[in-house]
Each structure stands twice: as C-alpha cells, then as structure tokens.
PDB file of C-alpha atoms in Angstrom:
ATOM      1  CA  GLU A 725       8.348  44.105  71.707  1.00  0.00           C
ATOM      2  CA  GLU A 726      11.267  42.361  70.008  1.00  0.00           C
ATOM      3  CA  ALA A 727       9.810  38.847  71.141  1.00  0.00           C
ATOM      4  CA  ALA A 728       6.654  39.726  69.273  1.00  0.00           C
ATOM      5  CA  ALA A 729       8.403  41.071  66.186  1.00  0.00           C
ATOM      6  CA  THR A 730      10.522  37.928  66.083  1.00  0.00           C
ATOM      7  CA  ALA A 731       7.405  35.788  66.566  1.00  0.00           C
ATOM      8  CA  GLN A 732       5.772  37.628  63.809  1.00  0.00           C
ATOM      9  CA  PHE A 733       8.785  37.521  61.382  1.00  0.00           C
ATOM     10  CA  VAL A 734       8.896  33.443  62.365  1.00  0.00           C
ATOM     11  CA  ALA A 735       5.278  33.072  61.422  1.00  0.00           C
ATOM     12  CA  LYS A 736       5.623  35.132  58.300  1.00  0.00           C
ATOM     13  CA  GLN A 737       8.608  33.076  57.207  1.00  0.00           C
ATOM     14  CA  LYS A 738       6.860  29.749  58.147  1.00  0.00           C
ATOM     15  CA  ILE A 739       3.734  31.366  56.074  1.00  0.00           C
ATOM     16  CA  LEU A 740       6.146  32.251  53.013  1.00  0.00           C
ATOM     17  CA  GLU A 741       7.701  28.581  53.326  1.00  0.00           C
ATOM     18  CA  GLU A 742       4.471  27.050  53.045  1.00  0.00           C
ATOM     19  CA  GLU A 743       3.433  29.048  50.074  1.00  0.00           C
ATOM     20  CA  ARG A 744       6.682  28.101  48.413  1.00  0.00           C
ATOM     21  CA  VAL A 745       6.031  24.503  49.228  1.00  0.00           C
ATOM     22  CA  GLU A 746       2.575  24.759  47.744  1.00  0.00           C
ATOM     23  CA  ASN A 747       3.730  26.777  44.628  1.00  0.00           C
ATOM     24  CA  GLU A 748       6.366  24.059  43.994  1.00  0.00           C
ATOM     25  CA  LYS A 749       3.493  21.145  44.365  1.00  0.00           C
ATOM     26  CA  LEU A 750       1.486  23.288  42.012  1.00  0.00           C
ATOM     27  CA  ALA A 751       4.255  23.738  39.404  1.00  0.00           C
ATOM     28  CA  GLU A 752       4.975  19.931  39.592  1.00  0.00           C
ATOM     29  CA  LYS A 753       1.265  19.147  38.866  1.00  0.00           C
ATOM     30  CA  GLU A 754       1.550  21.551  35.987  1.00  0.00           C
ATOM     31  CA  ARG A 755       4.461  20.146  34.704  1.00  0.00           C
ATOM     32  CA  ALA A 756       2.707  16.617  34.960  1.00  0.00           C
ATOM     33  CA  LYS A 757      -0.239  17.891  33.186  1.00  0.00           C
ATOM     34  CA  GLN A 758       1.893  19.282  30.479  1.00  0.00           C
ATOM     35  CA  LYS A 759       3.870  16.030  30.156  1.00  0.00           C
ATOM     36  CA  ALA A 760       0.654  14.315  29.853  1.00  0.00           C
ATOM     37  CA  ARG A 761      -0.662  16.613  27.102  1.00  0.00           C
ATOM     38  CA  GLU A 762       2.499  16.227  25.051  1.00  0.00           C
ATOM     39  CA  ASP A 763       2.504  12.578  25.357  1.00  0.00           C
ATOM     40  CA  ALA A 764      -1.110  12.672  24.259  1.00  0.00           C
ATOM     41  CA  ALA A 765      -0.306  14.830  21.292  1.00  0.00           C
ATOM     42  CA  ALA A 766       2.509  12.503  20.350  1.00  0.00           C
ATOM     43  CA  THR A 767       0.448   9.408  20.687  1.00  0.00           C
ATOM     44  CA  ALA A 768      -2.141  11.032  18.338  1.00  0.00           C
ATOM     45  CA  GLN A 769       0.557  11.917  15.915  1.00  0.00           C
ATOM     46  CA  LEU A 770       1.897   8.287  15.945  1.00  0.00           C
ATOM     47  CA  VAL A 771      -1.716   6.851  15.699  1.00  0.00           C
ATOM     48  CA  ALA A 772      -2.382   9.101  12.478  1.00  0.00           C
ATOM     49  CA  LYS A 773       0.841   8.356  11.143  1.00  0.00           C
ATOM     50  CA  GLN A 774       0.208   4.501  11.369  1.00  0.00           C
ATOM     51  CA  LYS A 775      -3.367   4.937   9.943  1.00  0.00           C
ATOM     52  CA  GLY A 776      -1.583   6.781   6.996  1.00  0.00           C
ATOM     53  CA  LEU A 777       0.797   3.906   6.433  1.00  0.00           C
ATOM     54  CA  GLU A 778      -1.795   1.397   6.802  1.00  0.00           C
ATOM     55  CA  GLU A 779      -3.830   3.332   4.053  1.00  0.00           C
ATOM     56  CA  GLU A 780      -0.869   3.444   2.118  1.00  0.00           C
ATOM     57  CA  ARG A 781      -0.135  -0.186   2.477  1.00  0.00           C
ATOM     58  CA  VAL A 782      -3.853  -1.039   1.396  1.00  0.00           C
ATOM     59  CA  ASP A 783      -3.505   1.181  -1.744  1.00  0.00           C
ATOM     60  CA  ASN A 784      -0.168  -0.263  -2.713  1.00  0.00           C
ATOM     61  CA  GLU A 785      -1.935  -3.647  -2.166  1.00  0.00           C
ATOM     62  CA  ARG A 786      -4.688  -2.628  -4.627  1.00  0.00           C
ATOM     63  CA  LEU A 787      -2.220  -1.190  -7.195  1.00  0.00           C
ATOM     64  CA  THR A 788      -0.317  -4.771  -6.894  1.00  0.00           C
ATOM     65  CA  GLU A 789      -3.406  -6.542  -7.460  1.00  0.00           C
ATOM     66  CA  LYS A 790      -4.450  -4.278 -10.360  1.00  0.00           C
ATOM     67  CA  GLU A 791      -0.840  -4.696 -11.822  1.00  0.00           C
ATOM     68  CA  ARG A 792      -1.136  -8.509 -11.454  1.00  0.00           C
ATOM     69  CA  ALA A 793      -4.512  -8.312 -13.350  1.00  0.00           C
ATOM     70  CA  LYS A 794      -2.970  -6.183 -16.050  1.00  0.00           C
ATOM     71  CA  GLN A 795      -0.133  -8.656 -16.357  1.00  0.00           C
ATOM     72  CA  LYS A 796      -2.516 -11.470 -16.632  1.00  0.00           C
ATOM     73  CA  ALA A 797      -4.534  -9.903 -19.076  1.00  0.00           C
ATOM     74  CA  ARG A 798      -1.365  -8.989 -21.223  1.00  0.00           C
ATOM     75  CA  GLU A 799      -0.371 -12.670 -21.007  1.00  0.00           C
ATOM     76  CA  GLU A 800      -3.612 -13.811 -21.944  1.00  0.00           C
ATOM     77  CA  ALA A 801      -3.784 -11.383 -25.015  1.00  0.00           C
ATOM     78  CA  ALA A 802      -0.638 -12.608 -26.123  1.00  0.00           C
ATOM     79  CA  ALA A 803      -1.426 -16.101 -25.758  1.00  0.00           C
ATOM     80  CA  THR A 804      -4.690 -15.456 -27.818  1.00  0.00           C
ATOM     81  CA  ALA A 805      -2.574 -13.604 -30.406  1.00  0.00           C
ATOM     82  CA  GLN A 806      -0.268 -16.643 -30.600  1.00  0.00           C
ATOM     83  CA  LEU A 807      -3.212 -18.966 -30.926  1.00  0.00           C
ATOM     84  CA  VAL A 808      -4.672 -16.836 -33.634  1.00  0.00           C
ATOM     85  CA  ALA A 809      -1.551 -16.633 -35.728  1.00  0.00           C
ATOM     86  CA  LYS A 810      -0.930 -20.523 -35.359  1.00  0.00           C
ATOM     87  CA  GLN A 811      -4.567 -20.993 -36.488  1.00  0.00           C
ATOM     88  CA  LYS A 812      -3.979 -18.749 -39.362  1.00  0.00           C
ATOM     89  CA  MET A 813      -0.894 -20.545 -40.261  1.00  0.00           C
ATOM     90  CA  LEU A 814      -2.672 -23.969 -39.927  1.00  0.00           C
ATOM     91  CA  GLU A 815      -5.445 -22.740 -42.314  1.00  0.00           C
ATOM     92  CA  GLU A 816      -3.013 -21.507 -44.780  1.00  0.00           C
ATOM     93  CA  GLU A 817      -1.395 -24.992 -44.738  1.00  0.00           C
ATOM     94  CA  ARG A 818      -4.546 -26.735 -45.318  1.00  0.00           C
ATOM     95  CA  VAL A 819      -5.491 -24.512 -48.223  1.00  0.00           C
ATOM     96  CA  GLU A 820      -1.828 -25.096 -49.796  1.00  0.00           C
ATOM     97  CA  ASN A 821      -2.586 -29.062 -49.085  1.00  0.00           C
ATOM     98  CA  GLU A 822      -5.781 -29.058 -50.642  1.00  0.00           C
ATOM     99  CA  LYS A 823      -4.387 -26.948 -53.668  1.00  0.00           C
ATOM    100  CA  LEU A 824      -1.699 -29.653 -53.965  1.00  0.00           C
ATOM    101  CA  ALA A 825      -4.241 -32.306 -53.635  1.00  0.00           C
ATOM    102  CA  GLU A 826      -6.364 -30.999 -56.349  1.00  0.00           C
ATOM    103  CA  LYS A 827      -3.433 -30.741 -58.465  1.00  0.00           C
ATOM    104  CA  GLU A 828      -2.381 -34.254 -57.627  1.00  0.00           C
ATOM    105  CA  GLN A 829      -5.683 -35.448 -58.516  1.00  0.00           C
ATOM    106  CA  ALA A 830      -5.815 -33.630 -61.883  1.00  0.00           C
ATOM    107  CA  LYS A 831      -2.579 -35.326 -62.624  1.00  0.00           C
ATOM    108  CA  GLN A 832      -4.023 -38.536 -61.800  1.00  0.00           C
ATOM    109  CA  ASN A 833      -7.058 -37.814 -63.798  1.00  0.00           C
ATOM    110  CA  ALA A 834      -4.896 -36.900 -66.740  1.00  0.00           C
ATOM    111  CA  ARG A 835      -2.862 -39.864 -66.539  1.00  0.00           C
ATOM    112  CA  GLU A 836      -5.869 -42.132 -66.333  1.00  0.00           C
ATOM    113  CA  GLU A 837      -7.572 -40.607 -69.202  1.00  0.00           C
ATOM    114  CA  ALA A 838      -4.164 -40.823 -71.165  1.00  0.00           C
ATOM    115  CA  ALA A 839      -4.179 -44.447 -70.307  1.00  0.00           C
ATOM    116  CA  ALA A 840      -7.813 -45.108 -71.407  1.00  0.00           C
TER     117      ALA A 840
END
C-alpha cells in the first residue's frame, strides 16, 4: 500500500513537473509573441514617423522653391522699376536737350537775322 502510494505520489509529481515545463514553454512562447507584437508596433511607429518627416521635408522643399520664386520675382520687379526710372530720366534729359537745342537754334537764327 505504501509502495503504491509512493508510486502514485511519484507519478503525480512527474505529471506536475511535466505540466510546469509545458507551462513554462507556453509562457516563453507568449513572451516571444508579445515581444514580436511590440517590435512590430515600434517598427510601424518608426515608419510612420519617417513618412511624416519625409512629407515635411517635401513641404519644406516646396516652400523653399516658392520662396526662391518670390525672391526672383521681387528682384525682377526691382530691376524693372530701376529700368523704368532710368528710362524716365533719360527721356527727361532728351526733352531738356531738345529744349536747349531749340533755344540755341533760336539764338543762332536771331544772330543770323541780326547779321543779315
């Protein structure tokens, strides 16, 4: 009877040990799955962040291009305004020279008439 009880106890201990080992393996598998899920989530987060940064870079590039275009337009407008001002000044000089030439011609005509 005692031998049977001992054998039964040993068998039960063996079963419990096998269950413990099995539970340990299952727990290890579960931890591995959890780690894989966490890694996948972290990777997805990194990918999303990279995508966001890339979109931001592209937006900044577009803004830079727009800014360059605006700057070029400002420079061209300034150059045009400068040309217009210079042309106006030259036109005023031409008119002034024309008036002086007319006065000079009138003086010349007066001298010639006086001499005649």
